[in-house]
Each structure stands twice: as structure tokens, then as C-alpha cells.
mmCIF file of C-alpha atoms in Angstrom:
data_model
loop_
_atom_site.group_PDB
_atom_site.id
_atom_site.type_symbol
_atom_site.label_atom_id
_atom_site.label_comp_id
_atom_site.label_asym_id
_atom_site.label_seq_id
_atom_site.Cartn_x
_atom_site.Cartn_y
_atom_site.Cartn_z
ATOM 1 C CA MET J 7 -16.440 9.500 3.989
ATOM 2 C CA ALA J 8 -14.092 12.053 5.487
ATOM 3 C CA LEU J 9 -12.324 10.751 9.381
ATOM 4 C CA LYS J 10 -12.252 12.908 11.590
ATOM 5 C CA ALA J 11 -9.853 12.081 14.183
ATOM 6 C CA ILE J 12 -11.252 12.111 17.800
ATOM 7 C CA THR J 13 -8.923 12.149 20.929
ATOM 8 C CA SER J 14 -6.422 9.075 21.268
ATOM 9 C CA SER J 15 -5.911 6.503 23.630
ATOM 10 C CA PHE J 16 -3.066 3.553 24.420
ATOM 11 C CA PHE J 17 -5.268 1.103 24.882
ATOM 12 C CA LEU J 18 -8.372 -0.118 22.170
ATOM 13 C CA ALA J 19 -11.488 1.228 23.779
ATOM 14 C CA VAL J 20 -14.552 -0.895 23.670
ATOM 15 C CA ILE J 21 -17.129 -0.030 21.348
ATOM 16 C CA THR J 22 -20.864 -0.347 22.310
ATOM 17 C CA GLY J 23 -23.776 0.666 21.233
ATOM 18 C CA ALA J 24 -26.255 0.066 18.013
ATOM 19 C CA GLY J 25 -25.341 -0.043 14.663
ATOM 20 C CA ARG J 26 -26.046 3.151 12.830
ATOM 21 C CA ALA J 27 -26.517 3.307 9.481
ATOM 22 C CA ALA J 28 -25.180 5.477 6.606
ATOM 23 C CA ALA J 29 -26.861 7.681 4.311
ATOM 24 C CA ALA J 30 -26.801 6.315 0.660
ATOM 25 C CA ALA J 31 -25.598 9.594 -0.565
ATOM 26 C CA ASP J 32 -22.090 8.490 1.082
ATOM 27 C CA LEU J 33 -22.114 4.529 0.358
ATOM 28 C CA CYS J 34 -23.213 5.539 -3.164
ATOM 29 C CA PRO J 35 -20.637 8.390 -4.389
ATOM 30 C CA THR J 36 -20.846 9.580 -8.415
ATOM 31 C CA LEU J 37 -18.053 7.101 -10.256
ATOM 32 C CA ASP J 38 -16.269 8.217 -13.664
ATOM 33 C CA SER J 39 -15.778 5.888 -16.537
ATOM 34 C CA ILE J 40 -13.380 3.784 -14.584
ATOM 35 C CA GLY J 41 -15.231 3.434 -11.443
ATOM 36 C CA HIS J 42 -13.468 6.269 -9.549
ATOM 37 C CA ALA J 43 -15.474 9.063 -7.088
ATOM 38 C CA GLN J 44 -13.698 12.120 -6.343
ATOM 39 C CA PRO J 45 -11.115 11.474 -3.364
ATOM 40 C CA GLN J 46 -12.493 11.839 -0.292
ATOM 41 C CA PRO J 47 -10.449 14.324 2.474
ATOM 42 C CA TRP J 48 -9.679 12.181 5.462
ATOM 43 C CA VAL J 49 -8.035 13.236 9.010
ATOM 44 C CA PHE J 50 -6.293 11.409 11.428
ATOM 45 C CA SER J 51 -4.026 12.131 14.225
ATOM 46 C CA GLY J 52 -2.921 10.547 17.546
ATOM 47 C CA LEU J 53 -1.179 7.229 17.065
ATOM 48 C CA ASN J 54 0.556 5.491 19.645
ATOM 49 C CA TRP J 55 3.296 2.792 19.028
ATOM 50 C CA THR J 56 4.666 0.949 22.550
ATOM 51 C CA LEU J 57 7.447 -1.524 22.537
ATOM 52 C CA THR J 58 5.944 -4.665 24.631
ATOM 53 C CA GLN J 59 8.562 -7.114 24.346
ATOM 54 C CA ILE J 60 12.352 -7.267 23.343
ATOM 55 C CA SER J 61 14.129 -10.382 21.962
ATOM 56 C CA SER J 62 16.527 -11.873 24.452
ATOM 57 C CA GLY J 63 18.971 -11.945 21.803
ATOM 58 C CA LYS J 64 20.132 -15.911 23.098
ATOM 59 C CA THR J 65 20.027 -17.147 19.652
ATOM 60 C CA TRP J 66 20.330 -15.510 16.000
ATOM 61 C CA PRO J 67 17.787 -15.381 14.590
ATOM 62 C CA PRO J 68 15.152 -15.414 16.828
ATOM 63 C CA PRO J 69 12.734 -18.780 17.537
ATOM 64 C CA ASP J 70 9.456 -17.166 16.396
ATOM 65 C CA THR J 71 8.356 -17.304 20.208
ATOM 66 C CA ASP J 72 11.384 -14.826 20.974
ATOM 67 C CA PHE J 73 10.901 -11.333 18.517
ATOM 68 C CA ASP J 74 10.381 -7.678 19.887
ATOM 69 C CA GLU J 75 7.056 -7.143 20.062
ATOM 70 C CA SER J 76 5.055 -3.881 19.874
ATOM 71 C CA HIS J 77 1.426 -2.255 20.204
ATOM 72 C CA VAL J 78 -0.392 0.244 18.026
ATOM 73 C CA ALA J 79 -3.108 2.280 18.774
ATOM 74 C CA PHE J 80 -5.580 4.941 17.462
ATOM 75 C CA GLN J 81 -9.111 6.454 16.935
ATOM 76 C CA LEU J 82 -11.127 7.653 14.039
ATOM 77 C CA GLN J 83 -13.999 9.686 13.098
ATOM 78 C CA SER J 84 -16.085 8.555 10.380
ATOM 79 C CA ASP J 85 -18.373 10.540 8.178
ATOM 80 C CA PHE J 86 -20.775 7.942 8.203
ATOM 81 C CA ASN J 87 -23.116 9.035 10.802
ATOM 82 C CA ALA J 88 -20.350 9.908 13.232
ATOM 83 C CA ALA J 89 -19.852 6.726 14.172
ATOM 84 C CA PRO J 90 -16.702 6.159 16.074
ATOM 85 C CA VAL J 91 -13.527 3.954 14.984
ATOM 86 C CA SER J 92 -10.957 2.294 17.327
ATOM 87 C CA CYS J 93 -8.160 0.407 15.783
ATOM 88 C CA ALA J 94 -5.262 -1.718 17.692
ATOM 89 C CA ALA J 95 -3.255 -4.277 17.550
ATOM 90 C CA GLY J 96 -0.251 -6.099 19.079
ATOM 91 C CA GLY J 97 2.531 -8.191 17.553
ATOM 92 C CA LYS J 98 6.285 -8.742 16.294
ATOM 93 C CA GLU J 99 5.323 -7.345 12.861
ATOM 94 C CA PHE J 100 4.998 -3.772 14.891
ATOM 95 C CA SER J 101 8.123 -4.103 15.836
ATOM 96 C CA GLU J 102 11.439 -1.748 14.838
ATOM 97 C CA GLU J 103 13.488 -4.826 14.678
ATOM 98 C CA TYR J 104 11.099 -7.216 12.977
ATOM 99 C CA LEU J 105 12.817 -7.013 9.253
ATOM 100 C CA ARG J 106 15.883 -7.424 10.549
ATOM 101 C CA GLN J 107 15.508 -10.299 12.851
ATOM 102 C CA LEU J 108 13.452 -12.011 10.016
ATOM 103 C CA ALA J 109 17.261 -12.356 8.698
ATOM 104 C CA GLY J 110 15.954 -12.549 5.277
ATOM 105 C CA LYS J 111 12.757 -14.833 5.288
ATOM 106 C CA ALA J 112 9.611 -12.653 4.065
ATOM 107 C CA PRO J 113 8.078 -10.817 6.516
ATOM 108 C CA THR J 114 4.208 -11.109 7.013
ATOM 109 C CA TYR J 115 1.600 -7.836 7.437
ATOM 110 C CA HIS J 116 -1.584 -8.267 8.390
ATOM 111 C CA TRP J 117 -4.892 -6.757 8.046
ATOM 112 C CA TYR J 118 -6.563 -6.016 11.595
ATOM 113 C CA GLU J 119 -10.288 -4.875 11.791
ATOM 114 C CA CYS J 120 -11.128 -2.093 13.826
ATOM 115 C CA GLU J 121 -14.164 -1.476 16.212
ATOM 116 C CA GLY J 122 -16.968 0.904 15.558
ATOM 117 C CA ALA J 123 -20.984 1.329 15.806
ATOM 118 C CA SER J 124 -21.654 1.829 12.118
ATOM 119 C CA LYS J 125 -22.893 -1.467 10.547
ATOM 120 C CA ASP J 126 -22.499 -0.128 7.417
ATOM 121 C CA VAL J 127 -18.880 0.177 7.045
ATOM 122 C CA LYS J 128 -16.190 -1.807 7.459
ATOM 123 C CA THR J 129 -12.701 -0.083 8.626
ATOM 124 C CA GLU J 130 -9.144 -1.772 8.308
ATOM 125 C CA PHE J 131 -6.108 -1.189 8.780
ATOM 126 C CA LYS J 132 -2.071 -2.497 8.194
ATOM 127 C CA MET J 133 1.349 -0.700 9.284
ATOM 128 C CA VAL J 134 4.716 -1.448 8.302
ATOM 129 C CA TRP J 135 6.412 0.365 11.192
ATOM 130 C CA TRP J 136 9.758 -0.983 9.933
ATOM 131 C CA ASN J 137 12.284 1.764 7.912
ATOM 132 C CA THR J 138 9.192 2.639 5.963
ATOM 133 C CA HIS J 139 6.572 3.553 8.098
ATOM 134 C CA THR J 140 3.562 3.563 6.639
ATOM 135 C CA LEU J 141 -0.300 3.120 7.761
ATOM 136 C CA ASP J 142 -2.641 1.802 5.311
ATOM 137 C CA ILE J 143 -6.612 2.436 5.874
ATOM 138 C CA ARG J 144 -9.420 1.070 3.781
ATOM 139 C CA GLN J 145 -13.192 1.056 4.522
ATOM 140 C CA THR J 146 -15.485 -1.429 2.294
ATOM 141 C CA TRP J 147 -19.024 -1.125 2.116
ATOM 142 C CA THR J 148 -21.965 -1.903 -0.614
ATOM 143 C CA CYS J 149 -23.727 0.729 -2.304
ATOM 144 C CA PRO J 150 -27.385 0.101 -1.320
ATOM 145 C CA THR J 151 -28.835 1.565 -4.937
ATOM 146 C CA THR J 152 -26.382 -0.741 -7.171
ATOM 147 C CA GLY J 153 -25.458 -3.472 -4.645
ATOM 148 C CA GLN J 154 -21.710 -3.102 -5.898
ATOM 149 C CA PRO J 155 -18.971 -3.383 -3.632
ATOM 150 C CA MET J 156 -17.220 -0.055 -2.654
ATOM 151 C CA ARG J 157 -13.433 1.049 -1.234
ATOM 152 C CA ALA J 158 -11.880 3.582 0.269
ATOM 153 C CA THR J 159 -7.940 3.429 0.930
ATOM 154 C CA GLY J 160 -5.444 5.952 2.327
ATOM 155 C CA ARG J 161 -1.798 5.773 3.175
ATOM 156 C CA LEU J 162 0.213 7.828 6.031
ATOM 157 C CA THR J 163 3.794 7.871 6.545
ATOM 158 C CA MET J 164 5.714 8.743 9.699
ATOM 159 C CA SER J 165 7.436 11.279 7.874
ATOM 160 C CA ASP J 166 4.195 13.746 8.357
ATOM 161 C CA PHE J 167 4.519 13.060 12.425
ATOM 162 C CA ASP J 168 7.033 14.209 15.063
ATOM 163 C CA CYS J 169 7.317 11.003 17.378
ATOM 164 C CA VAL J 170 8.681 11.032 20.724
ATOM 165 C CA PHE J 171 10.160 7.413 22.084
ATOM 166 C CA ASP J 172 9.719 7.749 26.381
ATOM 167 C CA SER J 173 12.460 5.214 27.416
ATOM 168 C CA GLN J 174 10.677 4.701 30.681
ATOM 169 C CA SER J 175 7.355 3.245 29.690
ATOM 170 C CA ARG J 176 9.000 2.428 26.241
ATOM 171 C CA ARG J 177 6.158 3.947 24.280
ATOM 172 C CA THR J 178 6.238 6.516 20.772
ATOM 173 C CA SER J 179 3.386 8.735 21.019
ATOM 174 C CA CYS J 180 3.537 10.425 17.642
ATOM 175 C CA VAL J 181 1.896 13.745 16.831
ATOM 176 C CA SER J 182 1.169 15.384 12.890
ATOM 177 C CA LYS J 183 3.435 18.164 12.235
ATOM 178 C CA THR J 184 0.706 20.227 10.690
ATOM 179 C CA GLY J 185 -0.722 20.174 14.049
ATOM 180 C CA SER J 186 -3.759 18.124 15.816
ATOM 181 C CA HIS J 187 -5.339 16.854 12.702
ATOM 182 C CA LEU J 188 -3.611 15.421 9.634
ATOM 183 C CA PRO J 189 -5.651 15.528 6.532
ATOM 184 C CA PHE J 190 -4.628 13.223 3.193
ATOM 185 C CA ASP J 191 -6.928 12.218 0.235
ATOM 186 C CA ALA J 192 -8.866 8.572 0.543
ATOM 187 C CA THR J 193 -9.306 7.219 -2.684
ATOM 188 C CA ILE J 194 -12.807 5.605 -3.229
ATOM 189 C CA VAL J 195 -13.248 2.837 -5.913
ATOM 190 C CA GLU J 196 -15.960 0.603 -7.005
ATOM 191 C CA VAL J 197 -14.922 -2.854 -7.211
ATOM 192 C CA LEU J 198 -14.116 -4.312 -9.990
ATOM 193 C CA PRO J 199 -15.569 -7.805 -10.485
ATOM 194 C CA ALA J 200 -13.100 -11.045 -11.007
ATOM 195 C CA PRO J 201 -11.997 -11.425 -14.288
ATOM 196 C CA THR J 202 -12.966 -13.894 -16.861
ATOM 197 C CA ARG J 203 -11.591 -17.609 -16.574
ATOM 198 C CA GLU J 204 -13.220 -18.259 -20.248
ATOM 199 C CA CYS J 205 -10.231 -17.229 -21.590
ATOM 200 C CA ALA J 206 -7.882 -20.076 -23.136
ATOM 201 C CA ALA J 207 -8.202 -18.633 -26.556
ATOM 202 C CA ALA J 208 -7.263 -15.401 -25.904
ATOM 203 C CA SER J 209 -4.243 -16.361 -23.644
ATOM 204 C CA GLU J 210 -2.880 -18.068 -26.541
ATOM 205 C CA ALA J 211 -3.302 -15.363 -28.939
ATOM 206 C CA THR J 212 -2.737 -12.141 -27.190
ATOM 207 C CA PRO J 213 -0.327 -12.896 -24.134
ATOM 208 C CA ASP J 214 0.925 -8.624 -23.830
ATOM 209 C CA PHE J 215 0.061 -6.061 -21.961
ATOM 210 C CA ASN J 216 -1.318 -2.576 -22.257
ATOM 211 C CA VAL J 217 0.079 -0.255 -19.325
ATOM 212 C CA MET J 218 -1.965 3.088 -18.637
ATOM 213 C CA ASP J 219 -1.722 6.191 -16.215
ATOM 214 C CA PHE J 220 1.677 5.663 -15.264
ATOM 215 C CA VAL J 221 3.458 7.835 -12.590
ATOM 216 C CA TRP J 222 6.847 7.262 -10.724
ATOM 217 C CA VAL J 223 7.476 9.361 -7.474
ATOM 218 C CA THR J 224 11.195 8.994 -5.669
ATOM 219 C CA ARG J 225 11.627 11.043 -2.445
ATOM 220 C CA THR J 226 15.167 11.489 -1.469
ATOM 221 C CA THR J 227 16.815 13.523 1.060
ATOM 222 C CA THR J 228 20.532 14.176 2.106
ATOM 223 C CA PHE J 229 19.948 13.201 5.744
ATOM 224 C CA GLY J 230 21.885 9.893 5.893
ATOM 225 C CA LEU J 231 19.705 8.431 8.531
ATOM 226 C CA ASP J 232 16.474 8.487 5.938
ATOM 227 C CA PRO J 233 16.572 6.213 3.080
ATOM 228 C CA GLY J 234 13.882 8.110 1.359
ATOM 229 C CA PHE J 235 11.469 5.829 -0.726
ATOM 230 C CA SER J 236 9.549 5.238 -4.181
ATOM 231 C CA ASN J 237 6.264 4.451 -5.359
ATOM 232 C CA MET J 238 4.711 3.878 -8.539
ATOM 233 C CA THR J 239 1.125 3.651 -9.625
ATOM 234 C CA PHE J 240 -0.391 2.303 -12.668
ATOM 235 C CA ARG J 241 -3.175 0.417 -14.748
ATOM 236 C CA LEU J 242 -2.235 -3.096 -16.500
ATOM 237 C CA VAL J 243 -4.460 -4.461 -18.614
ATOM 238 C CA ASN J 244 -4.116 -7.778 -19.383
ATOM 239 C CA GLN J 245 -5.074 -7.759 -22.907
ATOM 240 C CA ALA J 246 -6.361 -11.653 -23.229
ATOM 241 C CA LEU J 247 -8.684 -11.007 -19.705
ATOM 242 C CA ASP J 248 -9.337 -7.342 -20.893
ATOM 243 C CA TYR J 249 -8.897 -6.780 -16.901
ATOM 244 C CA SER J 250 -7.258 -3.792 -15.785
ATOM 245 C CA PRO J 251 -6.759 -2.624 -11.857
ATOM 246 C CA ARG J 252 -5.144 -0.056 -11.236
ATOM 247 C CA MET J 253 -2.246 -1.006 -9.014
ATOM 248 C CA ILE J 254 0.572 0.427 -6.640
ATOM 249 C CA CYS J 255 4.246 -0.572 -6.322
ATOM 250 C CA SER J 256 5.877 1.302 -2.849
ATOM 251 C CA GLU J 257 9.182 0.151 -1.466
ATOM 252 C CA PRO J 258 11.951 1.768 -0.332
ATOM 253 C CA ALA J 259 14.820 0.713 -2.674
ATOM 254 C CA LEU J 260 12.213 0.656 -5.830
ATOM 255 C CA HIS J 261 14.487 3.306 -7.429
ATOM 256 C CA GLY J 262 17.673 0.626 -7.428
ATOM 257 C CA PRO J 263 19.387 -1.473 -8.068
ATOM 258 C CA GLN J 264 22.180 -0.116 -10.467
ATOM 259 C CA GLY J 265 23.916 -2.786 -12.861
ATOM 260 C CA GLY J 266 20.716 -4.278 -14.946
ATOM 261 C CA ALA J 267 20.972 -7.109 -12.352
ATOM 262 C CA TYR J 268 17.255 -8.532 -11.747
ATOM 263 C CA ILE J 269 16.336 -8.198 -8.014
ATOM 264 C CA THR J 270 13.121 -9.983 -6.522
ATOM 265 C CA PRO J 271 10.254 -8.715 -8.188
ATOM 266 C CA TYR J 272 8.042 -6.115 -6.302
ATOM 267 C CA SER J 273 4.154 -7.475 -5.323
ATOM 268 C CA CYS J 274 2.212 -4.542 -5.917
ATOM 269 C CA GLY J 275 -1.171 -3.803 -4.183
ATOM 270 C CA VAL J 276 -4.595 -3.166 -6.060
ATOM 271 C CA PHE J 277 -7.295 -0.366 -5.961
ATOM 272 C CA GLU J 278 -10.301 -1.900 -8.059
ATOM 273 C CA ALA J 279 -10.050 -5.047 -7.349
ATOM 274 C CA ASN J 280 -9.876 -7.627 -4.257
ATOM 275 C CA GLU J 281 -6.426 -8.854 -3.787
ATOM 276 C CA GLU J 282 -7.774 -12.716 -4.073
ATOM 277 C CA ASP J 283 -9.140 -11.896 -7.832
ATOM 278 C CA VAL J 284 -6.247 -10.266 -9.177
ATOM 279 C CA PRO J 285 -4.017 -12.677 -10.933
ATOM 280 C CA PRO J 286 -0.587 -13.053 -9.392
ATOM 281 C CA THR J 287 1.245 -9.790 -10.664
ATOM 282 C CA ARG J 288 5.229 -8.804 -10.148
ATOM 283 C CA PHE J 289 7.282 -6.554 -11.633
ATOM 284 C CA ASP J 290 10.835 -5.593 -11.566
ATOM 285 C CA TRP J 291 12.280 -2.110 -11.886
ATOM 286 C CA VAL J 292 15.544 -1.357 -13.051
ATOM 287 C CA LEU J 293 17.351 1.395 -13.342
ATOM 288 C CA ASP J 294 21.071 1.649 -15.088
ATOM 289 C CA SER J 295 21.657 3.005 -18.879
ATOM 290 C CA LYS J 296 17.922 2.154 -19.209
ATOM 291 C CA SER J 297 14.634 2.438 -16.999
ATOM 292 C CA LEU J 298 13.344 -0.400 -17.562
ATOM 293 C CA LEU J 299 9.804 -1.854 -16.363
ATOM 294 C CA ARG J 300 9.220 -5.736 -16.640
ATOM 295 C CA VAL J 301 5.875 -7.810 -15.828
ATOM 296 C CA ASN J 302 5.264 -10.921 -14.756
ATOM 297 C CA GLN J 303 1.639 -11.886 -14.603
ATOM 298 C CA THR J 304 0.251 -15.802 -13.912
ATOM 299 C CA TRP J 305 -3.311 -16.530 -14.366
ATOM 300 C CA TYR J 306 -5.591 -19.735 -15.123
ATOM 301 C CA CYS J 307 -8.696 -20.117 -17.952
ATOM 302 C CA ASP J 308 -11.084 -22.651 -16.711
ATOM 303 C CA ASP J 309 -12.638 -23.045 -20.776
ATOM 304 C CA ALA J 310 -14.001 -26.795 -21.293
ATOM 305 C CA ALA J 311 -11.001 -27.650 -23.465
ATOM 306 C CA ALA J 312 -8.220 -25.712 -20.892
ATOM 307 C CA GLN J 313 -9.381 -27.585 -17.910
ATOM 308 C CA GLY J 314 -7.230 -25.114 -15.777
ATOM 309 C CA THR J 315 -4.800 -24.355 -18.031
ATOM 310 C CA ARG J 316 -2.076 -21.826 -16.383
ATOM 311 C CA PHE J 317 -1.032 -19.361 -18.375
ATOM 312 C CA GLN J 318 2.262 -16.941 -17.660
ATOM 313 C CA SER J 319 3.177 -14.003 -19.541
ATOM 314 C CA ILE J 320 6.164 -12.142 -18.736
ATOM 315 C CA GLY J 321 7.132 -8.822 -21.359
ATOM 316 C CA GLU J 322 9.604 -5.719 -20.475
ATOM 317 C CA LEU J 323 9.910 -2.262 -22.020
ATOM 318 C CA ASP J 324 12.537 0.415 -21.556
ATOM 319 C CA LEU J 325 10.658 4.074 -20.454
ATOM 320 C CA LYS J 326 13.700 5.741 -20.587
ATOM 321 C CA PRO J 327 12.703 7.553 -23.777
ATOM 322 C CA MET J 328 8.537 7.855 -22.838
ATOM 323 C CA LEU J 329 9.620 9.468 -19.642
ATOM 324 C CA ASP J 330 8.602 13.358 -18.687
ATOM 325 C CA CYS J 331 10.171 13.612 -15.000
ATOM 326 C CA SER J 332 10.492 17.030 -12.461
ATOM 327 C CA THR J 333 11.644 17.571 -9.269
ATOM 328 C CA LYS J 334 10.510 19.814 -6.678
ATOM 329 C CA SER J 335 13.296 20.263 -3.229
ATOM 330 C CA ASN J 336 12.284 22.232 -0.044
ATOM 331 C CA ASN J 337 14.767 22.363 2.879
ATOM 332 C CA TYR J 338 14.277 21.098 6.666
ATOM 333 C CA THR J 339 15.842 20.729 9.818
ATOM 334 C CA ILE J 340 17.205 17.846 12.245
ATOM 335 C CA ALA J 341 18.851 18.882 15.293
ATOM 336 C CA GLY J 342 20.405 21.723 13.991
ATOM 337 C CA GLY J 343 21.336 20.383 10.884
ATOM 338 C CA THR J 344 19.425 21.898 7.467
ATOM 339 C CA PHE J 345 18.647 18.770 4.817
ATOM 340 C CA VAL J 346 17.380 18.769 1.280
ATOM 341 C CA GLU J 347 14.030 16.570 0.513
ATOM 342 C CA SER J 348 13.573 16.379 -3.292
ATOM 343 C CA PHE J 349 10.465 14.927 -4.754
ATOM 344 C CA THR J 350 10.957 13.865 -7.921
ATOM 345 C CA THR J 351 7.965 12.887 -10.803
ATOM 346 C CA CYS J 352 7.793 11.198 -13.503
ATOM 347 C CA VAL J 353 5.426 10.504 -16.081
ATOM 348 C CA THR J 354 5.292 8.530 -19.637
ATOM 349 C CA LYS J 355 3.654 10.785 -22.512
ATOM 350 C CA SER J 356 1.799 8.144 -23.470
ATOM 351 C CA ASP J 357 0.009 4.703 -22.897
ATOM 352 C CA PHE J 358 2.468 2.343 -23.720
ATOM 353 C CA GLU J 359 2.223 -1.728 -24.606
ATOM 354 C CA ILE J 360 4.366 -4.285 -23.557
ATOM 355 C CA GLN J 361 4.653 -7.222 -25.794
ATOM 356 C CA GLY J 362 4.285 -10.787 -22.983
ATOM 357 C CA THR J 363 5.764 -14.029 -24.201
ATOM 358 C CA LEU J 364 4.249 -17.206 -22.815
ATOM 359 C CA HIS J 365 6.116 -19.594 -20.748
#
């Protein structure tokens, strides 16, 4: 399911023509024991971002009708019968000032559907321009031989691009630092069905979690304007539900704060499940003298005796004695200065259990 870039245009081109059918071999890749296919290379280029409205600044924070707004557009070429895909959207969430102008209110980021000729594959994207400059792409389809839903996901960050802002047109054009095409991996999974709701007795007996395949990656730089980032992936198995989609947390401040004080927990995305099927799950990751992972998950059981009973389990564990970390660094140049970029990768030496307490 490779995505090949085609020439980028600023405004969304209208795609016409009959829907094209994808080959069954593409739609039904071989899966491993946890429902994953081999990662496939995607190729992307030609992102354009344009500032279309500037807040008047008359009041602060600005009212909903007076935020900065921007427009983003790009085009992709999919290997599904070489069907072209064009993606574009506009709004305040694409503004460089979006999070700052919210003045503490929770941000909202939407998935936008792309347009293409394939009748089998749906392509969507979501962009967080503020600070992290991340672009998420996902494709969804159904395997015709099994009838099971499938999904491919990939993420790009603007650190992979050289971007130039034209002050006259208020338009930013971004080109891959590796040339006209930027390769990155797409994670392909068979989407898990929703967890059981016949679970009251098991929830009372086993409110614990198993954590598997834990990986924590932190990127830091000596360049003051680059905040770096951290992300975390692991599979969280709710023992009462026997439900284990792999989760990913990615936040600029995931590696903080200091001092042991909990912050607002991170909401993490999932790979192998539909977001609406996953029990609401939040995480704290606190570094001081410990490396503390705190899990907070809520779910409902519809057993005849339970009648929609709500369960909430919270548990925590210090992972510091379990972490095995390595760091790789390289130098890069900005405006004549040399800066150091470092990636630290930490994994746990084994899978582990977090004992949960019902609340």
C-alpha cells in the first residue's frame, strides 16, 4: 500500500472518474499473531500551508469567529490501482497560533477525508501544526476474503521538511529534506472488534493491567527554538476484558514534568482498534527520582446483573529499574550554527503488570 507523491497543488483538485477496484492481495496482507501486517513504505511530498486569516487582536482570547485560520493541501498517489488522492482542509486548527489563542481551552483536531478514485480505500488526514507540526494519514478498507476491517496509519513531522514562508502570499511551501520524496513506514493492522461487555464479575476480580512491548523515545536538541518531542508505545491488556490494542502517546512534554506532581493525563491513540470502541484510557508519565507510569481506564459492563455498571481502575508502577536505554546523536546546522540532535530510546527488559484499584 505504498503512497507515491504526485505534483502538489495549493487548492484541492476535483477528482473525477469511476471508482477503481484494488487487488485482493493488496487489501488482504499476511498478518502475524497480533493482527499486524509487515510495514509498508509510503512516499509523500509537496505539502503546502497557507495563512488565510489573521485575528484582529481586538479581544483576548479571541472569540471563535476571530481566530487565525490556515489552509493545508497535498496530494498522494496510492498503489491501490494507482488511484490518485487529493487532501485539503482549512480552519483555525491549522493556524500556527491555534493553541496559544485558545488560552487554556482544550484544542480540537479533526480527521478530514481525502478525495480519490478508489472505491475500496478511504484516505483521511489530521494535522497538528502548532509546535509539533505533525501530519497523520490513515487508510481504511475491508479485506474481501475475510470481511475484516483493515487500517494503515503513518505520521510525518515537519522536522523532515525544509519550509519557506512567502510573506507576500502568506503561504508556506514545504519540501522534504531528503529530496522530492520522503519515505516513511505505514503500520498496517486488522482492526480489533469491540471488547466484551459481559464483564462485571471479571472486572470485580481482576482490575489489573498487563503492559507489553513498551518503547519510549525522546528527541532533544540544543537549538532553543526546537522543543523536541517524546512518544511512547505499548500494548495495554485490560485483564477483565482481555482486550489489548497497542496505544501511542505523542506530546512535546511527555518527558516531563519534574517534581513528582501529576499533570493532566495524556490521552493516547490506538492502532488496532476503532477509537470509539476503546475504553477511555489516560496516562501519567512522571520523571523525577522515578519513571512512573500511571494508568487510568474506565469501562462499562452490560451483564444482566450489572445493568450498565461503570468500572474505573487506576494503577501505577515505577519503570526506572526496568528500563534499558540507548542514545544516538548527530549534528545539524541552522543559520551558521551547529546544534546537536539526540534520540534516546528506552525499552523495558520484559513485559510487566500494573496492579489496578477500582474507584
